[in-house]
Amino acid sequence: MSFSSFGLSSSLLKGIQALGYSSPYPVQQQAIPAILKGRDVLGIAQTGSGKTAAFALPILEKLLKQPVATNRSVKVLVLVPTRELAMQVEETFYNLSIHLPHKIKTMAVYGGVSINPQMMKLSGTAVLVATPGRLLDLVDHNAVKLSEVEVLVLDEADKMLNLGFKEEMDRVFSLLPARRQNLLFSATLGGDIQTIVATQLHNPVTIEVEAEASVPELIDQVAYQVSAEKKGPLLRYLIRRENMEQVLVFASSIRTADNIVGKLKKNGIEAAALHGDKSQGARTEVLKQFKAGKIRVLVATDLASRGIDIKFLPYVINYELPRSPKDYVHRIGRTGRAEASGKAISLITPEDAHHFKIIQKKMGKQVTIVQTDDLDLHGA
Ligand code: AMP
């Protein structure tokens, strides 16, 4: 699925491209068409799911077809719990609207800073991203009017309630026109959320997306710094030294996967490849043998690995790093399951160093890096 299939304007598609989004995340796949149709949405999704663009894109698409706002009546109100989220959401709107033919003004307002500059800047704002307390202050100062709001977004609604904003939220609801579109996003669906859903949303489309994969605690991660030429010998050395009985090795291309298998076999280690060039029958057979312990090393590409369902794998080796941190987590998550510990090893060339730093940052975990200059790989 691609972003162009939603029928979004080309100027918005350009903004998406500029942000480097290549395909829509699940929450976006489901929410964008529903919001474009004018439906209310209940999104059970967390930060990191891509929920901001899921509501920002269809909202911008709608605003594109309307005259530019010039007064203090905002068309879209996004209520958020914190200043940080307010700034983040505003930034997403801003980035996505860079290529639009006319400016759609988005502004973030939050407490903890002086109210005057915010009041002065508000005029002509179409999308207001606000924390509830500051929003009400601005309403009381006649700096903003909510009577023409067409779309209300409640972002991280559970957090807003946890922070004690219930009364403020109720007051905001009472200032909004009855006829409007409502989009509520929350990671959880506690009691008070249910009340809001029941009283404010009309026949919502419910969207539930899984939380991003996180790294299980039981995985021991280590990386070996190695030159590209020494990767093959190092792989064989590790398999032998650690007595790996069963290991899943990841390669980034079909060709590399086949090469690795060829070299392992030549050196007396039973191995097989699993990738998109093999027929379904051949793949099933290879998996069967691997599961039965008849093949020691399975070398797979990411795509082929999705279907691998093995209860417990003691070792996963990234012969090459995946492009995305998400795939890294997905790969290593194949070990350390079901209360058993596992080990994930990555072979890092000097060219990979920067990319591997990004992966560690995204995953929020530091991986021990082992130098291999002193290892004797002869005969491996
Ligand atoms: P959010 O859950 O809205 O905070 O988004 C989490 C992160 O995912 C942000 O850094 C977004 O820029 C990014 N993101 C959102 N949608 C996509 C997409 N379709 N492709 C790649 N990155 C995305």
Coordinates of C-alpha atoms and ligand atoms in Angstrom, one line a residue:
M1 CA 0.0 0.0 0.0
S2 CA 1.2 3.5 -0.8
F3 CA 0.3 7.0 0.4
S4 CA -0.9 7.9 -3.1
S5 CA -3.8 5.3 -2.8
F6 CA -5.6 7.5 -0.3
G7 CA -6.2 10.1 -3.0
L8 CA -4.3 12.8 -1.1
S9 CA -3.3 16.0 -3.0
S10 CA 0.1 15.9 -4.8
S11 CA 1.4 18.8 -2.6
L12 CA 0.7 16.7 0.5
L13 CA 2.4 13.6 -1.1
K14 CA 5.4 15.8 -1.6
G15 CA 5.5 16.7 2.1
I16 CA 5.2 13.0 3.0
Q17 CA 8.1 12.2 0.6
A18 CA 10.2 15.0 2.1
L19 CA 9.8 13.4 5.5
G20 CA 11.0 10.2 4.1
Y21 CA 7.8 8.2 4.8
S22 CA 7.8 5.5 2.1
S23 CA 4.6 3.6 3.0
P24 CA 1.8 4.2 5.5
Y25 CA 2.0 2.6 9.0
P26 CA -0.9 0.4 10.0
V27 CA -2.7 3.1 12.0
Q28 CA -2.4 5.4 9.0
Q29 CA -3.7 2.7 6.6
Q30 CA -6.9 2.5 8.7
A31 CA -7.4 6.0 10.0
I32 CA -6.7 8.1 6.9
P33 CA -9.6 6.8 4.7
A34 CA -12.0 6.9 7.7
I35 CA -11.1 10.5 8.6
L36 CA -11.3 11.6 4.9
K37 CA -14.8 10.1 4.9
G38 CA -15.8 12.3 7.8
R39 CA -16.1 9.4 10.3
D40 CA -15.3 9.7 14.0
V41 CA -12.3 7.6 15.0
L42 CA -11.3 5.9 18.2
G43 CA -7.6 5.0 17.8
I44 CA -6.0 2.7 20.3
A45 CA -2.4 3.5 19.5
Q46 CA 0.7 4.6 21.2
T47 CA 3.4 7.1 20.5
G48 CA 5.6 5.7 17.8
S49 CA 2.7 4.1 15.9
G50 CA 2.6 7.0 13.5
K51 CA -0.7 8.3 14.8
T52 CA 0.2 12.0 14.4
A53 CA 0.5 11.8 10.6
A54 CA -2.6 9.5 10.7
F55 CA -4.8 12.4 11.7
A56 CA -2.7 15.3 10.4
L57 CA -2.7 14.2 6.8
P58 CA -6.5 13.9 6.3
I59 CA -7.0 17.1 8.3
L60 CA -4.7 19.0 6.0
E61 CA -6.4 17.5 3.0
K62 CA -9.7 18.8 4.2
L63 CA -8.3 22.3 5.0
L64 CA -6.7 22.5 1.6
K65 CA -10.2 22.7 0.1
Q66 CA -11.3 25.6 2.3
P67 CA -10.6 29.3 2.3
V68 CA -7.7 30.4 4.4
A69 CA -8.6 31.3 8.0
T70 CA -8.3 35.0 8.9
N71 CA -10.0 35.4 12.2
R72 CA -9.7 33.9 15.7
S73 CA -12.0 31.0 15.0
V74 CA -10.0 27.8 14.7
K75 CA -11.2 25.0 12.5
V76 CA -9.2 22.2 14.0
L77 CA -8.5 21.7 17.7
V78 CA -5.9 19.2 18.8
L79 CA -5.9 18.7 22.6
V80 CA -2.7 17.2 24.0
P81 CA -1.5 16.5 27.6
T82 CA 1.9 18.1 27.5
R83 CA 4.0 20.9 26.1
E84 CA 6.4 18.4 24.5
L85 CA 3.6 16.7 22.6
A86 CA 2.1 20.0 21.6
M87 CA 5.3 21.0 20.0
Q88 CA 5.8 17.6 18.3
V89 CA 2.3 17.6 16.8
E90 CA 2.7 21.1 15.6
E91 CA 6.0 20.2 14.0
T92 CA 4.4 17.3 12.1
F93 CA 1.6 19.5 10.8
Y94 CA 4.2 22.1 9.7
N95 CA 6.5 19.6 8.0
L96 CA 3.6 17.9 6.1
S97 CA 2.3 21.3 4.9
I98 CA 5.6 22.7 3.5
H99 CA 4.6 22.1 -0.1
L100 CA 1.0 23.1 0.1
P101 CA -0.2 25.8 -2.4
H102 CA -1.5 28.0 0.4
K103 CA -0.4 28.3 4.0
I104 CA -2.4 26.5 6.6
K105 CA -1.4 28.0 9.9
T106 CA -0.8 25.6 12.7
M107 CA 0.1 26.8 16.2
A108 CA 1.0 25.2 19.5
V109 CA -0.1 26.7 22.8
Y110 CA 0.8 25.5 26.2
G111 CA 1.3 26.7 29.8
G112 CA 4.4 27.5 31.6
V113 CA 5.3 30.4 29.3
S114 CA 3.9 33.9 29.0
I115 CA 0.4 34.0 27.4
N116 CA 0.8 37.4 25.6
P117 CA 3.0 36.3 22.6
Q118 CA 0.6 33.4 22.1
M119 CA -2.4 35.7 22.0
M120 CA -0.8 38.0 19.5
K121 CA 0.1 35.2 17.1
L122 CA -3.2 33.4 17.2
S123 CA -5.1 35.2 14.5
G124 CA -5.5 33.2 11.2
T125 CA -4.7 29.9 12.9
A126 CA -6.5 27.0 11.3
V127 CA -5.1 24.2 13.4
L128 CA -4.6 24.9 17.1
V129 CA -2.6 22.3 19.1
A130 CA -3.2 23.0 22.8
T131 CA -2.9 21.8 26.4
P132 CA -6.3 22.1 28.0
G133 CA -5.5 24.7 30.8
R134 CA -3.8 27.1 28.5
L135 CA -6.5 26.8 25.9
L136 CA -9.1 27.8 28.4
D137 CA -7.0 30.8 29.5
L138 CA -6.9 31.9 25.9
V139 CA -10.6 31.4 25.5
D140 CA -11.2 33.5 28.6
H141 CA -9.0 36.2 27.1
N142 CA -11.1 36.2 24.0
A143 CA -7.9 35.3 22.0
V144 CA -9.5 32.2 20.4
K145 CA -13.0 31.1 19.5
L146 CA -14.0 27.4 19.5
S147 CA -17.5 27.8 18.1
E148 CA -16.5 26.9 14.6
V149 CA -14.3 23.9 15.3
E150 CA -15.0 21.2 12.6
V151 CA -12.5 18.6 13.9
L152 CA -11.6 17.8 17.5
V153 CA -8.6 15.6 18.1
L154 CA -7.9 14.2 21.6
D155 CA -4.4 13.0 21.4
E156 CA -3.1 10.7 24.2
A157 CA -6.4 11.1 25.9
D158 CA -5.5 8.7 28.7
K159 CA -2.5 10.7 29.7
M160 CA -4.6 13.9 29.7
L161 CA -7.0 12.3 32.2
N162 CA -4.1 10.9 34.2
L163 CA -2.7 14.4 34.5
G164 CA -6.0 15.6 36.0
F165 CA -7.4 17.5 33.0
K166 CA -10.9 16.0 33.1
E167 CA -12.7 19.1 34.2
E168 CA -10.9 21.3 31.7
M169 CA -11.7 18.8 28.9
D170 CA -15.3 18.8 29.8
R171 CA -15.4 22.6 29.7
V172 CA -13.7 22.6 26.3
F173 CA -16.3 20.1 25.0
S174 CA -19.1 22.5 26.2
L175 CA -17.6 25.3 24.1
L176 CA -17.5 23.2 20.8
P177 CA -20.3 23.0 18.3
A178 CA -22.3 19.8 18.5
R179 CA -21.8 19.0 14.9
R180 CA -18.1 18.2 14.4
Q181 CA -15.8 15.3 13.7
N182 CA -14.1 13.7 16.7
L183 CA -10.8 11.7 16.7
L184 CA -9.7 10.2 19.9
F185 CA -6.3 8.5 20.3
S186 CA -5.3 6.7 23.5
A187 CA -2.9 3.9 24.4
T188 CA -5.4 2.5 26.9
L189 CA -9.2 2.5 27.3
G190 CA -9.8 3.1 31.0
G191 CA -13.2 4.1 32.6
D192 CA -13.1 7.8 32.0
I193 CA -12.0 7.3 28.4
Q194 CA -15.1 5.1 27.9
T195 CA -17.2 8.0 29.2
I196 CA -15.7 10.4 26.7
V197 CA -16.1 7.9 23.9
A198 CA -19.8 7.4 24.8
T199 CA -20.6 11.1 25.2
Q200 CA -18.4 12.8 22.5
L201 CA -17.9 10.3 19.7
H202 CA -20.5 9.4 17.2
N203 CA -20.5 5.8 15.9
P204 CA -16.7 5.8 15.7
V205 CA -14.5 3.6 13.6
T206 CA -12.3 1.7 16.1
I207 CA -8.7 1.2 15.1
E208 CA -6.3 -0.8 17.2
V209 CA -2.7 -1.2 16.4
E210 CA -0.1 -3.2 18.2
A211 CA 2.6 -1.4 20.1
E212 CA 5.9 -1.2 18.4
A213 CA 8.1 -4.2 19.0
S214 CA 10.3 -3.7 21.9
V215 CA 13.5 -5.6 22.7
P216 CA 12.9 -8.5 25.2
E217 CA 15.1 -8.2 28.2
L218 CA 16.4 -11.7 27.9
I219 CA 18.4 -11.1 24.8
D220 CA 22.1 -10.7 25.2
Q221 CA 23.3 -8.4 22.5
V222 CA 26.8 -8.1 21.2
A223 CA 28.4 -6.6 18.1
Y224 CA 31.8 -7.5 16.5
Q225 CA 33.7 -4.9 14.6
V226 CA 35.1 -6.5 11.5
S227 CA 36.2 -5.7 8.0
A228 CA 34.0 -6.9 5.2
E229 CA 36.5 -9.5 4.0
K230 CA 36.8 -11.1 7.4
K231 CA 33.1 -11.5 8.0
G232 CA 32.9 -15.0 6.6
P233 CA 35.8 -16.4 8.7
L234 CA 34.4 -14.6 11.8
L235 CA 31.0 -16.1 11.3
R236 CA 32.5 -19.6 11.1
Y237 CA 34.7 -18.9 14.2
L238 CA 31.7 -17.8 16.2
I239 CA 29.6 -20.7 15.2
R240 CA 32.3 -23.1 16.2
R241 CA 33.6 -21.3 19.3
E242 CA 30.2 -20.9 20.8
N243 CA 29.1 -24.3 19.8
M244 CA 26.0 -23.0 18.2
E245 CA 23.7 -25.9 17.5
Q246 CA 21.1 -23.8 15.8
V247 CA 21.5 -20.3 14.5
L248 CA 19.5 -18.0 12.2
V249 CA 21.8 -15.7 10.1
F250 CA 20.4 -12.6 8.4
A251 CA 21.7 -11.3 5.1
S252 CA 20.4 -8.3 3.2
S253 CA 20.2 -9.9 -0.2
I254 CA 19.4 -13.2 -1.8
R255 CA 22.9 -13.3 -3.4
T256 CA 24.7 -12.8 -0.1
A257 CA 22.5 -15.4 1.6
D258 CA 23.5 -17.9 -1.1
N259 CA 27.2 -17.0 -0.8
I260 CA 27.2 -17.4 2.9
V261 CA 25.6 -20.8 2.6
G262 CA 28.1 -21.9 0.0
K263 CA 31.1 -20.9 2.1
L264 CA 29.7 -22.5 5.3
K265 CA 29.1 -25.8 3.4
K266 CA 32.6 -25.7 1.9
N267 CA 33.9 -25.5 5.5
G268 CA 31.8 -28.4 6.7
I269 CA 29.0 -26.6 8.4
E270 CA 25.5 -27.7 7.4
A271 CA 23.6 -24.6 6.2
A272 CA 20.6 -23.7 4.0
A273 CA 19.2 -20.5 2.6
L274 CA 15.7 -19.2 3.0
H275 CA 14.7 -16.4 0.6
G276 CA 12.3 -15.2 -2.0
D277 CA 14.0 -17.0 -4.9
K278 CA 13.0 -20.4 -3.5
S279 CA 9.7 -22.0 -4.1
Q280 CA 7.2 -22.1 -1.3
G281 CA 7.7 -25.9 -1.2
A282 CA 11.4 -25.6 -0.9
R283 CA 11.1 -23.0 1.9
T284 CA 8.7 -25.2 3.9
E285 CA 11.1 -28.1 3.5
V286 CA 14.1 -26.1 4.6
L287 CA 12.2 -24.8 7.7
K288 CA 11.1 -28.3 8.6
Q289 CA 14.7 -29.5 8.5
F290 CA 15.9 -26.5 10.5
K291 CA 13.3 -27.0 13.1
A292 CA 14.1 -30.7 13.3
G293 CA 17.8 -29.8 13.9
K294 CA 19.0 -31.3 10.7
I295 CA 20.4 -28.0 9.5
R296 CA 22.6 -26.1 11.8
V297 CA 22.6 -22.7 10.1
L298 CA 19.7 -21.1 8.3
V299 CA 20.6 -18.0 6.3
A300 CA 17.6 -15.8 5.6
T301 CA 16.6 -12.5 4.2
D302 CA 14.2 -10.3 6.1
L303 CA 11.2 -10.9 3.9
A304 CA 11.5 -14.7 4.1
S305 CA 12.1 -14.6 7.8
R306 CA 8.7 -13.2 8.6
G307 CA 7.1 -16.5 8.4
I308 CA 9.6 -18.3 10.6
D309 CA 7.8 -19.5 13.6
I310 CA 10.2 -21.2 15.9
K311 CA 9.5 -21.3 19.6
F312 CA 13.0 -20.8 20.7
L313 CA 16.2 -19.9 18.9
P314 CA 19.4 -19.6 21.0
Y315 CA 21.3 -17.5 18.4
V316 CA 20.5 -14.9 15.8
I317 CA 23.4 -13.3 13.8
N318 CA 23.1 -10.2 11.7
Y319 CA 25.7 -10.9 9.0
E320 CA 24.5 -7.6 7.6
L321 CA 22.5 -5.0 9.4
P322 CA 18.9 -4.3 8.3
R323 CA 18.1 -0.8 7.0
S324 CA 15.5 0.0 9.6
P325 CA 15.8 -0.2 13.4
K326 CA 12.4 -1.8 13.4
D327 CA 13.7 -4.7 11.4
Y328 CA 16.6 -5.0 13.7
V329 CA 14.3 -5.4 16.7
H330 CA 12.2 -7.8 14.7
R331 CA 15.2 -10.0 13.8
I332 CA 16.7 -10.2 17.3
G333 CA 13.2 -10.8 18.8
R334 CA 13.4 -14.2 17.3
T335 CA 15.7 -15.3 20.1
G336 CA 15.2 -14.9 23.8
R337 CA 11.5 -15.9 23.7
A338 CA 9.4 -17.9 26.1
E339 CA 11.5 -17.1 29.2
A340 CA 14.6 -18.6 27.7
S341 CA 17.7 -16.4 27.1
G342 CA 19.1 -15.9 23.7
K343 CA 22.0 -14.1 22.1
A344 CA 21.9 -11.7 19.2
I345 CA 25.2 -11.0 17.4
S346 CA 25.8 -8.3 14.8
L347 CA 28.8 -8.1 12.5
I348 CA 29.7 -4.4 12.0
T349 CA 32.0 -3.1 9.4
P350 CA 33.5 0.5 9.8
E351 CA 30.8 1.7 7.2
D352 CA 28.1 0.3 9.4
A353 CA 29.2 2.1 12.6
H354 CA 27.0 5.2 12.2
H355 CA 23.9 3.2 11.2
F356 CA 24.4 0.9 14.2
K357 CA 24.5 3.9 16.5
I358 CA 21.1 5.0 15.1
I359 CA 19.7 1.5 15.7
Q360 CA 21.0 1.5 19.3
K361 CA 19.5 5.0 19.9
K362 CA 16.1 4.0 18.5
M363 CA 16.0 0.8 20.5
G364 CA 17.2 2.7 23.6
K365 CA 19.9 0.1 24.4
Q366 CA 23.6 0.2 24.2
V367 CA 25.3 -2.8 22.7
T368 CA 28.7 -4.0 23.7
I369 CA 31.1 -3.8 20.8
V370 CA 34.0 -6.3 20.6
Q371 CA 37.1 -5.6 18.5
T372 CA 38.2 -8.5 16.4
D373 CA 41.7 -7.4 15.4
D374 CA 43.3 -9.8 17.9
L375 CA 41.2 -12.9 17.1
D376 CA 43.0 -15.6 15.2
L377 CA 40.5 -16.4 12.4
H378 CA 42.9 -18.7 10.5
G379 CA 41.5 -22.1 9.9
A380 CA 38.0 -20.9 10.8
Ligands
AMP1 P1 4.1 9.2 16.2 O1 3.5 7.9 16.7 O2 3.1 10.0 15.4 O3 4.7 10.0 17.2 O4 5.2 8.9 15.1 C1 6.3 8.2 15.4 C2 7.5 8.4 14.4 O5 7.2 7.7 13.2 C3 7.7 9.8 14.1 O6 9.1 10.1 14.1 C4 7.2 9.9 12.6 O7 8.0 10.9 11.9 C5 7.5 8.5 12.1 N1 6.6 8.1 11.0 C6 5.2 8.3 11.0 N2 4.7 7.7 9.9 C7 5.7 7.2 9.2 C8 5.8 6.4 8.0 N3 4.7 6.1 7.3 N4 7.0 6.0 7.6 C9 8.1 6.3 8.3 N5 8.1 7.0 9.5 C10 6.9 7.4 10.0

